[in-house]
CSV table of C-alpha atoms and ligand atoms in Angstrom, one decimal:
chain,number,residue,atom,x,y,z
A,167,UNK,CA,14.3,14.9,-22.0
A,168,UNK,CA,16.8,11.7,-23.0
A,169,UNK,CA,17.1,9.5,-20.1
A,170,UNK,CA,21.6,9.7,-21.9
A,171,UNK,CA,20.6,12.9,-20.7
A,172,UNK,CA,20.5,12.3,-16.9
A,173,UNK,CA,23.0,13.3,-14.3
A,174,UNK,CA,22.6,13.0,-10.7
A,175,UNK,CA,23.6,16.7,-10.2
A,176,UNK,CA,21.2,19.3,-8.6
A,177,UNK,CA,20.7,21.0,-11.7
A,178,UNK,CA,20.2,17.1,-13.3
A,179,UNK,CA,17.7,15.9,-10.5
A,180,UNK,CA,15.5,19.4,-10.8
A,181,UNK,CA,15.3,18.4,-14.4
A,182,UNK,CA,14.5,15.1,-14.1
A,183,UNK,CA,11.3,15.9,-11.5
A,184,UNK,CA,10.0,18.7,-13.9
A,185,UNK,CA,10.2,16.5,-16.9
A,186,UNK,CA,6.5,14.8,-17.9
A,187,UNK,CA,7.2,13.1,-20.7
A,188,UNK,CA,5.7,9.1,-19.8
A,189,UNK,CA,8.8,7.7,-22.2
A,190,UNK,CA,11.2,9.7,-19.7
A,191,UNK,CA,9.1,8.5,-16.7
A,192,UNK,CA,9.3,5.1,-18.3
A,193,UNK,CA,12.9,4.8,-18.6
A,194,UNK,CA,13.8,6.1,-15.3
A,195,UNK,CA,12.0,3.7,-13.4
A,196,UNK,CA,13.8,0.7,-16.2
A,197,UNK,CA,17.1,2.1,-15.5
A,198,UNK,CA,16.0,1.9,-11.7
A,199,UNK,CA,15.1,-1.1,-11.6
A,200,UNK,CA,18.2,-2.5,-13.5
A,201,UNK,CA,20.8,-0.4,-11.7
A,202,UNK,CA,19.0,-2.2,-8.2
A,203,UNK,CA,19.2,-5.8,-9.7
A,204,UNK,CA,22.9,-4.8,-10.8
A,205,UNK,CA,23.5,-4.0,-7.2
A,206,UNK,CA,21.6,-6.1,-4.9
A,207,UNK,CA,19.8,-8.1,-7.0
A,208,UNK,CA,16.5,-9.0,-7.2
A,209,UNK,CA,15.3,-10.1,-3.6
A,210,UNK,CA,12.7,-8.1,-2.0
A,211,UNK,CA,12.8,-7.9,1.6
A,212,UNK,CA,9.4,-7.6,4.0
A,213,UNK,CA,8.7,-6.4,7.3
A,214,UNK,CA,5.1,-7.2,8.6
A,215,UNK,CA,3.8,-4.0,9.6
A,216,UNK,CA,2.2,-3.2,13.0
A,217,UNK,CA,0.5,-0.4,13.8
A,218,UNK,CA,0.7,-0.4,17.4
A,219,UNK,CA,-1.2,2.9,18.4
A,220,UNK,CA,-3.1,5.9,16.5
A,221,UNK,CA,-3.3,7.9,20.1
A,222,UNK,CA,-0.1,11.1,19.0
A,223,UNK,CA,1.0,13.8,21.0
A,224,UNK,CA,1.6,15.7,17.7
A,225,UNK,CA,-0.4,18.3,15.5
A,226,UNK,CA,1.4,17.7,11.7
A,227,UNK,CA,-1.2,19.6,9.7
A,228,UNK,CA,-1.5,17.0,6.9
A,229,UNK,CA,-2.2,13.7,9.3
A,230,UNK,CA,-5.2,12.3,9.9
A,231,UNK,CA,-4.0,10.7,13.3
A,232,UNK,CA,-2.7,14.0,14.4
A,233,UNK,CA,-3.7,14.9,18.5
A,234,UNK,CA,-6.6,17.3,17.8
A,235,UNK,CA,-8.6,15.3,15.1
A,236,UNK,CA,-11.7,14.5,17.2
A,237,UNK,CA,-13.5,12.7,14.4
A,238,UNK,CA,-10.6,9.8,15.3
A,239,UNK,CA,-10.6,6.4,17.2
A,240,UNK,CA,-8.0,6.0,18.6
A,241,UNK,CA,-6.7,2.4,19.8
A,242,UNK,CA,-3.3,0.9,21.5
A,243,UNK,CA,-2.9,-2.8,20.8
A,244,UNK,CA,-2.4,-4.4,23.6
A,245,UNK,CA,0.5,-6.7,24.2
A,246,UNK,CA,-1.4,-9.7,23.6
A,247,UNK,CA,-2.0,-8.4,20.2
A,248,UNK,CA,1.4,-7.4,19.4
A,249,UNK,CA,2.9,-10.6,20.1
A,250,UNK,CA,0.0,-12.8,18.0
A,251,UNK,CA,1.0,-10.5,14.6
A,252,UNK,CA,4.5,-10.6,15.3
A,253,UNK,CA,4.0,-14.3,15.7
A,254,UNK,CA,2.1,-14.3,12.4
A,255,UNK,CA,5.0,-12.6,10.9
A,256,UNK,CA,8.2,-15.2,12.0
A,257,UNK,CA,5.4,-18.1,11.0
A,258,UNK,CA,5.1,-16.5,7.7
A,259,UNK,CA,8.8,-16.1,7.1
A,260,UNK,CA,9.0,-12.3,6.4
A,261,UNK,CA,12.2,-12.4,8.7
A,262,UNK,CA,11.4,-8.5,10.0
A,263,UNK,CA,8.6,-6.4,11.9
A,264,UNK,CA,8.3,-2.7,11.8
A,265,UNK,CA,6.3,-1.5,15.1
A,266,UNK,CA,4.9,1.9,14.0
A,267,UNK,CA,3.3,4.4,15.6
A,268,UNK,CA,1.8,7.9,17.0
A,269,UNK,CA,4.3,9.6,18.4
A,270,UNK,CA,4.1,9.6,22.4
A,271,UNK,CA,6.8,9.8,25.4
A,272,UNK,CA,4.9,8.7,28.6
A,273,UNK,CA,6.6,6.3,30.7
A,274,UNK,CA,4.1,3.5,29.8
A,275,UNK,CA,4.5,3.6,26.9
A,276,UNK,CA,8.4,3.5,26.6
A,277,UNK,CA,8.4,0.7,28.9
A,278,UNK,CA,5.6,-1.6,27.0
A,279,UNK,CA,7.6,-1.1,23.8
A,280,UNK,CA,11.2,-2.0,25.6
A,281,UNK,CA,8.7,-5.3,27.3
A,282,UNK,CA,7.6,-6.0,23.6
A,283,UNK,CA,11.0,-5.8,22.6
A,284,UNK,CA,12.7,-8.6,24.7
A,285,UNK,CA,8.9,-10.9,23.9
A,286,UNK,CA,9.7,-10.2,20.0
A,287,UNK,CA,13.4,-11.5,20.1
A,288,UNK,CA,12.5,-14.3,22.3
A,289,UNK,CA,9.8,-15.3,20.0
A,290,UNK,CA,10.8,-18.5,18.0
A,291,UNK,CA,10.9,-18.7,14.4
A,292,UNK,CA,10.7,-20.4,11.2
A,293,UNK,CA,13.5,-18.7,9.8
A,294,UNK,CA,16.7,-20.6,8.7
A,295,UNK,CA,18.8,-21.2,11.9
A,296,UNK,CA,16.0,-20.0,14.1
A,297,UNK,CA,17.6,-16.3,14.1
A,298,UNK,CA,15.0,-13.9,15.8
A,299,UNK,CA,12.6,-11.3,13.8
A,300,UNK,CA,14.5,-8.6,13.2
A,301,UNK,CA,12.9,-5.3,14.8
A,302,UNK,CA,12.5,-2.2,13.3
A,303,UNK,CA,10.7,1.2,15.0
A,304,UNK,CA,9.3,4.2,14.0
A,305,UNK,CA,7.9,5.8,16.9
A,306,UNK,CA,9.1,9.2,16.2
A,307,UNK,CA,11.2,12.0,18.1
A,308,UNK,CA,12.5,10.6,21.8
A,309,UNK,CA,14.7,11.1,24.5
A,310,UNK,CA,18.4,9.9,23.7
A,311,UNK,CA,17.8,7.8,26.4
A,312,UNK,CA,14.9,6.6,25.1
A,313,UNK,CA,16.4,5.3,21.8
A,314,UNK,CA,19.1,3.6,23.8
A,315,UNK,CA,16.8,1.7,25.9
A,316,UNK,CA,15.0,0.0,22.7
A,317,UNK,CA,18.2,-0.5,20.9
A,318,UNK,CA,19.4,-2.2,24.4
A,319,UNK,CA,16.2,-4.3,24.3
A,320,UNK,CA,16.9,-5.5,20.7
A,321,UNK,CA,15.8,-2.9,18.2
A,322,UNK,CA,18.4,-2.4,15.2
A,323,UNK,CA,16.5,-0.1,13.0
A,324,UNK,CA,14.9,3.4,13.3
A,325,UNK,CA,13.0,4.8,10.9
A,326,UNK,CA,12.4,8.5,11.3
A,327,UNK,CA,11.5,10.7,8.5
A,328,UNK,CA,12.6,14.3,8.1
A,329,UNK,CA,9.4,15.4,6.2
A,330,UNK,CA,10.6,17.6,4.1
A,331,UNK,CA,14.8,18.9,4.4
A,332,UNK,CA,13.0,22.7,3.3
A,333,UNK,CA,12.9,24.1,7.0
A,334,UNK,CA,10.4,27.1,5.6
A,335,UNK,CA,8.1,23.9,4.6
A,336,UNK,CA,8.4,22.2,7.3
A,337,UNK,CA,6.6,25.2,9.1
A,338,UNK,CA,3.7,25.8,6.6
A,339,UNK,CA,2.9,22.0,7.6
A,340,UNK,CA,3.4,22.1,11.0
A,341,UNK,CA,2.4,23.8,13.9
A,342,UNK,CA,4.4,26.4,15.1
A,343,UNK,CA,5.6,25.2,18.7
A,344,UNK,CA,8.2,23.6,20.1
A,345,UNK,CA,6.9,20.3,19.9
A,346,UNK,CA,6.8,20.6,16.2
A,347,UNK,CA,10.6,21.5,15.3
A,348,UNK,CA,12.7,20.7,12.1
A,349,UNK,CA,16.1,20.9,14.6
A,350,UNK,CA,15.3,18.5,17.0
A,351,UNK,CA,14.1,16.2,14.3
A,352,UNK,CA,17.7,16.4,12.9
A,353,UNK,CA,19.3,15.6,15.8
A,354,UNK,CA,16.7,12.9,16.8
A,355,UNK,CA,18.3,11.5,13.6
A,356,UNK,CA,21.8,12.1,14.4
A,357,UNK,CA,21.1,10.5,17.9
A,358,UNK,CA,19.8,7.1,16.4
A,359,UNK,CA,22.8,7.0,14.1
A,360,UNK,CA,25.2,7.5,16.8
A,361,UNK,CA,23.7,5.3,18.4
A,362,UNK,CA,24.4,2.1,16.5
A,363,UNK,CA,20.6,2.0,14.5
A,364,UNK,CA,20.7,1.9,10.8
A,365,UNK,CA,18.7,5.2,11.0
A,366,UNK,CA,16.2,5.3,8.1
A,367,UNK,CA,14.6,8.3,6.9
A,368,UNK,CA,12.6,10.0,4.6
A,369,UNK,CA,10.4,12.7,3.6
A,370,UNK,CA,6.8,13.3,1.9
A,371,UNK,CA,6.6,13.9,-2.2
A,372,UNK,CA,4.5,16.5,-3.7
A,373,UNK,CA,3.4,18.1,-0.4
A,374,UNK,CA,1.9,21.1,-1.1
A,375,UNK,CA,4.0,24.0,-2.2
A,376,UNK,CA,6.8,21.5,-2.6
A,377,UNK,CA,8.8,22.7,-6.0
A,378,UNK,CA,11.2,20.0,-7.8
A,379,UNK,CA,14.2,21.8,-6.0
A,380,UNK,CA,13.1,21.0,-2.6
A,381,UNK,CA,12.6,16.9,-3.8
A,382,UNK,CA,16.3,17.4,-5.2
A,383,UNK,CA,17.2,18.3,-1.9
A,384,UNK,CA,16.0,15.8,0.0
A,385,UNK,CA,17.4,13.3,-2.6
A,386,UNK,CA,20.9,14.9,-1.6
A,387,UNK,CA,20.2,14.8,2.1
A,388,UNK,CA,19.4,11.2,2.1
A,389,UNK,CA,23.0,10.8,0.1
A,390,UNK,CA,24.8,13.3,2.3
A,391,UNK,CA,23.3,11.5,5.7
A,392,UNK,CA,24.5,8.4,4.2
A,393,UNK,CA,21.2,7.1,5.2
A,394,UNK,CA,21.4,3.0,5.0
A,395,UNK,CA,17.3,2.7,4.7
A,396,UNK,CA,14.6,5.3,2.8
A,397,UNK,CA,10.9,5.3,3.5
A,398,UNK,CA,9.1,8.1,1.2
A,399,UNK,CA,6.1,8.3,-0.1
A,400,UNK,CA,3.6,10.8,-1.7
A,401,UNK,CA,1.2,13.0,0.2
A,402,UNK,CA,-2.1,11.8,0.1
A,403,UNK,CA,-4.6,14.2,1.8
A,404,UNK,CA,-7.0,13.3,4.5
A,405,UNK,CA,-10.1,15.1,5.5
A,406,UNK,CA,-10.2,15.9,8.5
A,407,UNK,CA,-6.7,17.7,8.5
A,408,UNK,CA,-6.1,21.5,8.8
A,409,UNK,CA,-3.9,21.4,5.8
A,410,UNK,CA,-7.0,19.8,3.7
A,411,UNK,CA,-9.7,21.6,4.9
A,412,UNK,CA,-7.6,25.4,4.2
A,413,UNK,CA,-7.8,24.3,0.3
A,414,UNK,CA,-3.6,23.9,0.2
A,415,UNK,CA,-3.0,23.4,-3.1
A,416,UNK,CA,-2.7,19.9,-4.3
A,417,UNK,CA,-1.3,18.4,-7.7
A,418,UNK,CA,-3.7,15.8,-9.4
A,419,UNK,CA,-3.2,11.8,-8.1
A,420,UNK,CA,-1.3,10.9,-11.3
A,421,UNK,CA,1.7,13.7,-10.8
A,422,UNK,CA,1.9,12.9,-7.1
A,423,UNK,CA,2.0,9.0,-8.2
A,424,UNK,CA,4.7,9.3,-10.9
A,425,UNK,CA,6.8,11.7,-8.7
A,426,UNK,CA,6.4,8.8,-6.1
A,427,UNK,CA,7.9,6.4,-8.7
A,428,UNK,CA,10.5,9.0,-10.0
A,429,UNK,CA,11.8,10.0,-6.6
A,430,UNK,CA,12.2,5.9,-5.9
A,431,UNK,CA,14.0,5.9,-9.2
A,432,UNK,CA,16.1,8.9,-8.8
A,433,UNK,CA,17.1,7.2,-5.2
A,434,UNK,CA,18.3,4.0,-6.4
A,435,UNK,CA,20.5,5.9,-9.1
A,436,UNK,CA,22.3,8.1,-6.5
A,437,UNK,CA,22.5,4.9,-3.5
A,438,UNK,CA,22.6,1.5,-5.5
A,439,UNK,CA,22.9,-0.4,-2.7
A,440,UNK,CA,20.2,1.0,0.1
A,441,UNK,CA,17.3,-0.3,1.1
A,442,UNK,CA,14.7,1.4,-0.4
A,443,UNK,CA,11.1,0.9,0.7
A,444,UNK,CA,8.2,1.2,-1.7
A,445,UNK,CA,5.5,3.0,0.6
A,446,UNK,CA,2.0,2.0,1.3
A,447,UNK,CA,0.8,5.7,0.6
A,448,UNK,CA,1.6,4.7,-3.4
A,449,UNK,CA,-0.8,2.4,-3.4
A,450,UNK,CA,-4.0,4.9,-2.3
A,451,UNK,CA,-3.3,6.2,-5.7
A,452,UNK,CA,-2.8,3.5,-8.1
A,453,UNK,CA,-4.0,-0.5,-7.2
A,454,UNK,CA,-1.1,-1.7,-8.3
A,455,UNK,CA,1.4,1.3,-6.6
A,456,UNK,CA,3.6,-1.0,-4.7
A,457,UNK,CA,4.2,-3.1,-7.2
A,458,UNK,CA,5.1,-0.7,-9.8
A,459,UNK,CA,7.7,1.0,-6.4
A,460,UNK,CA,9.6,-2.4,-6.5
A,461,UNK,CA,9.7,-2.4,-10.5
A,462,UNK,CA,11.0,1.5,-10.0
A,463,UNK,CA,14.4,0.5,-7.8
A,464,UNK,CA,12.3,-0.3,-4.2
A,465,UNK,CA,13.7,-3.2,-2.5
A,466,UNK,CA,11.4,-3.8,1.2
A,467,UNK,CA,7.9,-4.5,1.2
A,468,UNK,CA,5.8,-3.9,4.6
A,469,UNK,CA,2.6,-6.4,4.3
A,470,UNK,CA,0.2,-4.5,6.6
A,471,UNK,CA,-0.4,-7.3,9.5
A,472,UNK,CA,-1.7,-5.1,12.5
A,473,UNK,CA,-5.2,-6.6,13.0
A,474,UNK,CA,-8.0,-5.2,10.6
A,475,UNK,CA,-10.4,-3.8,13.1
A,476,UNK,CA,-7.6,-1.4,14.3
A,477,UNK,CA,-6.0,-1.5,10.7
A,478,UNK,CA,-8.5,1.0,9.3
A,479,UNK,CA,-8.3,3.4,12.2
A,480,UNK,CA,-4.6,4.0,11.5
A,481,UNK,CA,-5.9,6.8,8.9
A,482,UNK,CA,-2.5,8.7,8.4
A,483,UNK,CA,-4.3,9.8,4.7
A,484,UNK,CA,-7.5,8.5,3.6
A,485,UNK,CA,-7.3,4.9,3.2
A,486,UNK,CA,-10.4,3.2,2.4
A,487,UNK,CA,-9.6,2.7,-1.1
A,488,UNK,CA,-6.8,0.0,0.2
A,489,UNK,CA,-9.5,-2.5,1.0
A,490,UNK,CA,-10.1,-3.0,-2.6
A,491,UNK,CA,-10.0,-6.0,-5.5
A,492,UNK,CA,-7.2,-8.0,-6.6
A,493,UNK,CA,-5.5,-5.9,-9.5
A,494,UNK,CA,-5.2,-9.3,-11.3
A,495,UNK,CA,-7.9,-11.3,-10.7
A,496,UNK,CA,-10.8,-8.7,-9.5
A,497,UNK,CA,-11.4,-10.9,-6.4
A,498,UNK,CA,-12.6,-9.1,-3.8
A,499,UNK,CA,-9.9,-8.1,-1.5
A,500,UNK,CA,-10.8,-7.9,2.2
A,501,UNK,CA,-7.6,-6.9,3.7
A,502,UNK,CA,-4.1,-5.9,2.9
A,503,UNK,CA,-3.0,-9.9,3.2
A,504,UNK,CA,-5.8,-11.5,1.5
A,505,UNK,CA,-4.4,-14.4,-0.4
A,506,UNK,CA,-6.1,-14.4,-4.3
A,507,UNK,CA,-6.4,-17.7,-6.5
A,508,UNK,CA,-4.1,-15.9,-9.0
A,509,UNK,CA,-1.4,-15.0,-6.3
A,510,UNK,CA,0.6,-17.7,-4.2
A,511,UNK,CA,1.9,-14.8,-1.9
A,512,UNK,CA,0.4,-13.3,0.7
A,513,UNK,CA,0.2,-9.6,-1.1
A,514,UNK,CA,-1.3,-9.9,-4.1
A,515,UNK,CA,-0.1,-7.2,-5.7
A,516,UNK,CA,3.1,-8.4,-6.4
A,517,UNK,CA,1.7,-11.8,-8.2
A,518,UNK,CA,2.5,-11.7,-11.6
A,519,UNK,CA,6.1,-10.0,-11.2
A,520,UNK,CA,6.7,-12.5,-8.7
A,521,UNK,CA,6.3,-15.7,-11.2
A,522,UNK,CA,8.2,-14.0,-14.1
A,523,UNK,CA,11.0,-13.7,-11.8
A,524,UNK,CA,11.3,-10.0,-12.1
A,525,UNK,CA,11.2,-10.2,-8.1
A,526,UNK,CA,12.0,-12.5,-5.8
A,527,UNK,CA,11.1,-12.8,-1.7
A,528,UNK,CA,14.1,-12.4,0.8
A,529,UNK,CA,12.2,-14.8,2.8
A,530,UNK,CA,13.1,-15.3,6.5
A,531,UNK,CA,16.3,-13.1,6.3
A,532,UNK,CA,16.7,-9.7,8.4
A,533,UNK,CA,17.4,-8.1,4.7
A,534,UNK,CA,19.6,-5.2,6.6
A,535,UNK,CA,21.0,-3.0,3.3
A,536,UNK,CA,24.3,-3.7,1.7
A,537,UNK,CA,24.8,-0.5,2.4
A,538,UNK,CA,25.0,-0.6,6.4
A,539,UNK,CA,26.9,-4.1,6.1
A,540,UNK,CA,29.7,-2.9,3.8
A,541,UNK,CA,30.1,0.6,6.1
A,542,UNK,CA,29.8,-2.1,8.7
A,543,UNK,CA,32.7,-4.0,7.7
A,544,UNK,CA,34.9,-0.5,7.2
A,545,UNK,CA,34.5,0.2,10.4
A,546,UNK,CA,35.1,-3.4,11.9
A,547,UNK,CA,38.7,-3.0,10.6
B,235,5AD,N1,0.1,11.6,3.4
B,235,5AD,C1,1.2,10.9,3.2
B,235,5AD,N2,2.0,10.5,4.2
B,235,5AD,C2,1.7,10.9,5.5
B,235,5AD,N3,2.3,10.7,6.7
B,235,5AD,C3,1.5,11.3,7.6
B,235,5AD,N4,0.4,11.9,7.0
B,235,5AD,C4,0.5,11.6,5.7
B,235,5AD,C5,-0.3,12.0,4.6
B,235,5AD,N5,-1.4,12.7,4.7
B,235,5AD,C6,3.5,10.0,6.8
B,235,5AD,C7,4.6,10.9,7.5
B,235,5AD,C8,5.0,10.2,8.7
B,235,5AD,C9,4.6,8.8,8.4
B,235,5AD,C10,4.4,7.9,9.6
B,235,5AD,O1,3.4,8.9,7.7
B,235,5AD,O2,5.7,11.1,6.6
B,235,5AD,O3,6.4,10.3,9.0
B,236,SF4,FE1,1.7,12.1,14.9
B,236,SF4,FE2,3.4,11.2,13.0
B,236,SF4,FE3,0.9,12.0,12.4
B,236,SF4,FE4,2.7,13.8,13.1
B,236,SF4,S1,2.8,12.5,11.3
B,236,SF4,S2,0.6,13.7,13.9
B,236,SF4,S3,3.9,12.7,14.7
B,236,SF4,S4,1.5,10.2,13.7
C-alpha cells in the first residue's frame, strides 16, 4: 500500500491496520509526526505518574492487578507519599500529575482522593507564575456524584478508557456481571464530559480476537466522542491472568508494537490537535517504545514517579523488563527516572530526539489539548 493511498474512511483505516509493509509503517508514523508538529508543534507535555493503589474491586480477564489474583501485593500509598511524588513532580517542572489507580468506591477512599486533591493544588510550584499542578485521574467507573466531588476539589481531567468500542469483545475479556458492563462504562464517560472534565479515553490494541475493523472503530469513536485526550496502548499479557493462562490467542510483540505505533499514527491523522499520549505498555515491547510513540504523532509523556518499592507491584502486564538499560548509553537503568550521562532529562529514552530538536518539553505548563481550548472558546461565546 502507498501512504497517497490513505484515507481516513473505515474502509481506509481497515486497510491501513492490515497492511505490513515496514515502508507503509514507516511513512505513517512520518506523516504522523509531521501532521502533529503542523498542528501543535513540537512540545511534549508530561504528567508524573502516580500509582496510588493496586488493591481493585474488578475481575478484567487480561490484568494482572485484577481482584482475584492472589499471587498480588497489593499496596495504597499513603498520603504522606502522595504528596512527596506530587511534590517531586511541581519541583521537577512537569506542570501535571496523573493519580491512577485500581478501581474502588468505598467511602475512604473517595474521601482521601477529594483530601489529596485540595493538598495537590495548594502545593506550591516551580512553574511560571506559581500556577498549581494540574490534576488528572483515572480511577475508573464512579458514582456521578463521585466525579463531581473530585472535579469540585480541583481535578480537570479524567481519563477512562472504553477498552474496546466491540461490546461482543468487551465480554470475552471481562467477566460476565454487572460490575463488569460496556453501558455503564459509556455513560461513566458521558458523565465526566458533562461534567466539565476533558474526559480522555481509550482502548487496548491487539487484544486477543481483536480484527483491524474493531481498531477502526475505536479510532471513529474517539473522533465521534470528540474525545480532547487519548490514552491507548497494546495488550501485553500478564501471567497470572485468566485470559493468559486459557491460551487466548496472541499476535507476536512486533505486530502488537507496530499496531501500537500505527493506531497513534492513524489518531493524530483523524484529530491533529488532541492530546495524544504515548503509553507505557509500548515500552514492555521495544526499549525505546515511548520514544518511537512521540516520533509516531504522541504528544504527553507520563514519567513513572510513584515510589519504586510500590512501582513494581502495580503489574497491570508483566513489567519487569521496564527496569532495564539506557537504550543509548547501556547504563544500567534502575528505575523509570534514572538520569543517564548521555541524557539531560529525567527519561532517558527520549535523549537523543530531545537534542536534535525533533521534541521539545512543555515544561511547567498544564499542556491541556488545543483541542479542549478551542471547543472551549466556542462555547465561551
Ligand atoms: N495490557 C495492556 N494494558 C492493560 N491494562 C490493563 N491490563 C492490561 C494489559 N494486560 C490497561 C487497561 C486499563 C489501564 C489502566 O491499563 O486499558 O484501562
Ligand atoms: Fe481493575 Fe482497571 Fe485492572 Fe480492570 S483494568 S482489574 S478495573 S485495575
Amino acid at each position: 500500500m502507498d501512504i497517497q493511498d490513505l484515507t481516513l474512511d473505515r474502509d481506509g483505516l481497515i486497510a491501513a491496520l492490515e497492511c505490513n509493509e515496514p515502508a507503509f509503517n514507516e511513512a505513517l508514523c512520518k506523516k504522523a509526526y509531521e501532521t502533529k508538529v503542523a498542528h501543535i508543534g513540537t512540545d511534549v507535555y508530561l504528567r508524573g505518574l502516580i500509582e496510588i493503589s493496586n488493591i481493585c474491586a474488578k475481575n478484567c480477564l487480561y490484568c494482572g492487578i485484577r481482584h482475584d489474583n492472589t499471587a498480588c501485593t497489593r499496596y495504597e500509598l499513603s498520603d504522606e507519599e502522595v504528596l512527596a511524588a506530587a511534590t517531586k513532580a511541581a519541583r521537577m517542572r512537569y506542570g501535571s500529575v496523573v493519580i491512577q489507580g485500581g478501581e474502588r468506591t468505598d467511602a475512604a477512599f473517595v474521601r482521601k482522593i477529594t483530601r489529596l486533591l485540595k493538598a495537590i493544588k495548594a502545593l506550591p510550584t516551580a512553574s511560571e507564575g506559581g500556577i498549581p499542578l494540574g490534576v488528572t485521574l483515572s480511577l475508573g467507573e464512579q458514582p456521578r456524584e463521585v466525579y463531581e466531588e473530585w472535579f469540585a476539589a480541583g481535578a480537570h481531567r479524567y481519563l477512562l478508557r472504553i477498552e474496546t468500542t466491540n461490546p461482543d469483545l468487551y465480554y470475552k475479556i471481562h467477566p460476565h456481571d454487572a460490575l463488569h458492563s460496556h453501558e455503564r462504562r459509556m455513560e461513566a464517560l458521558q458523565d465526566l464530559k458533562a461534567i466539565g472534565y476533558q474526559a480522555g479515553t481509550g482502548a487496548m490494541i491487539a487484544l486477543p480476537w481483536q480484527t483491524a475493523a474493531d481498531m477502526a472503530d475505536d479510532l471513529l469513536f474517539y473522533k465521534a466522542f470528540d474525545a480532547p485526550m487519548v490514552g491507548m496502548g497494546p495488550y501485553d499479557p500478564n501471567d497470572e491472568t485468566p485470559l493468559t493462562q486459557s491460551g487466548a490467542p496472541l499476535l507476536p510483540d512486533e505486530q502488537r508494537f507496530a499496531l501500537g505505533l500505527k493506531m497513534i499514527a492513524l489518531l493524530r491523522l483523524l484529530m491533529p490537535d488532541i492530546n495524544i499520549a504515548s503509553a507505557t505498555a509500548l515500552e514492555v515491547l521495544n526499549p525505546r517504545g515511548r520514544e518511537l510513540g512521540i516520533l509516531s504523532g504522541a504528544n504527553v509523556f507520563m514519567p513513572n514517579i510513584t515510589p519504586e518499592e510500590q512501582m513494581v507491584k502495580y503489574n497491570l502486564y508483566d513489567r519487569k523488563t521496564l527496569l532495564r538499560d539506557c537504550p543509548h548509553s547501556g547504563e544500567p537503568r534502575k528505575e523509570e527516572n534514572h538520569i543517564c550521562k548521555n541524557c539531560v532529562f529525567p527519561f532517558c529514552s527520549l535523549g537523543e530526539n530531545l537534542q536534535n530538536g525533533k521534541v521539545t518539553i512543555g515544561w511547567g505548563r498544564w499542556g491541556d489539548s488545543l483541542h479542549f481550548q478551542r471547543n472551549k472558546s466556542i462555547h465561551n461565546e
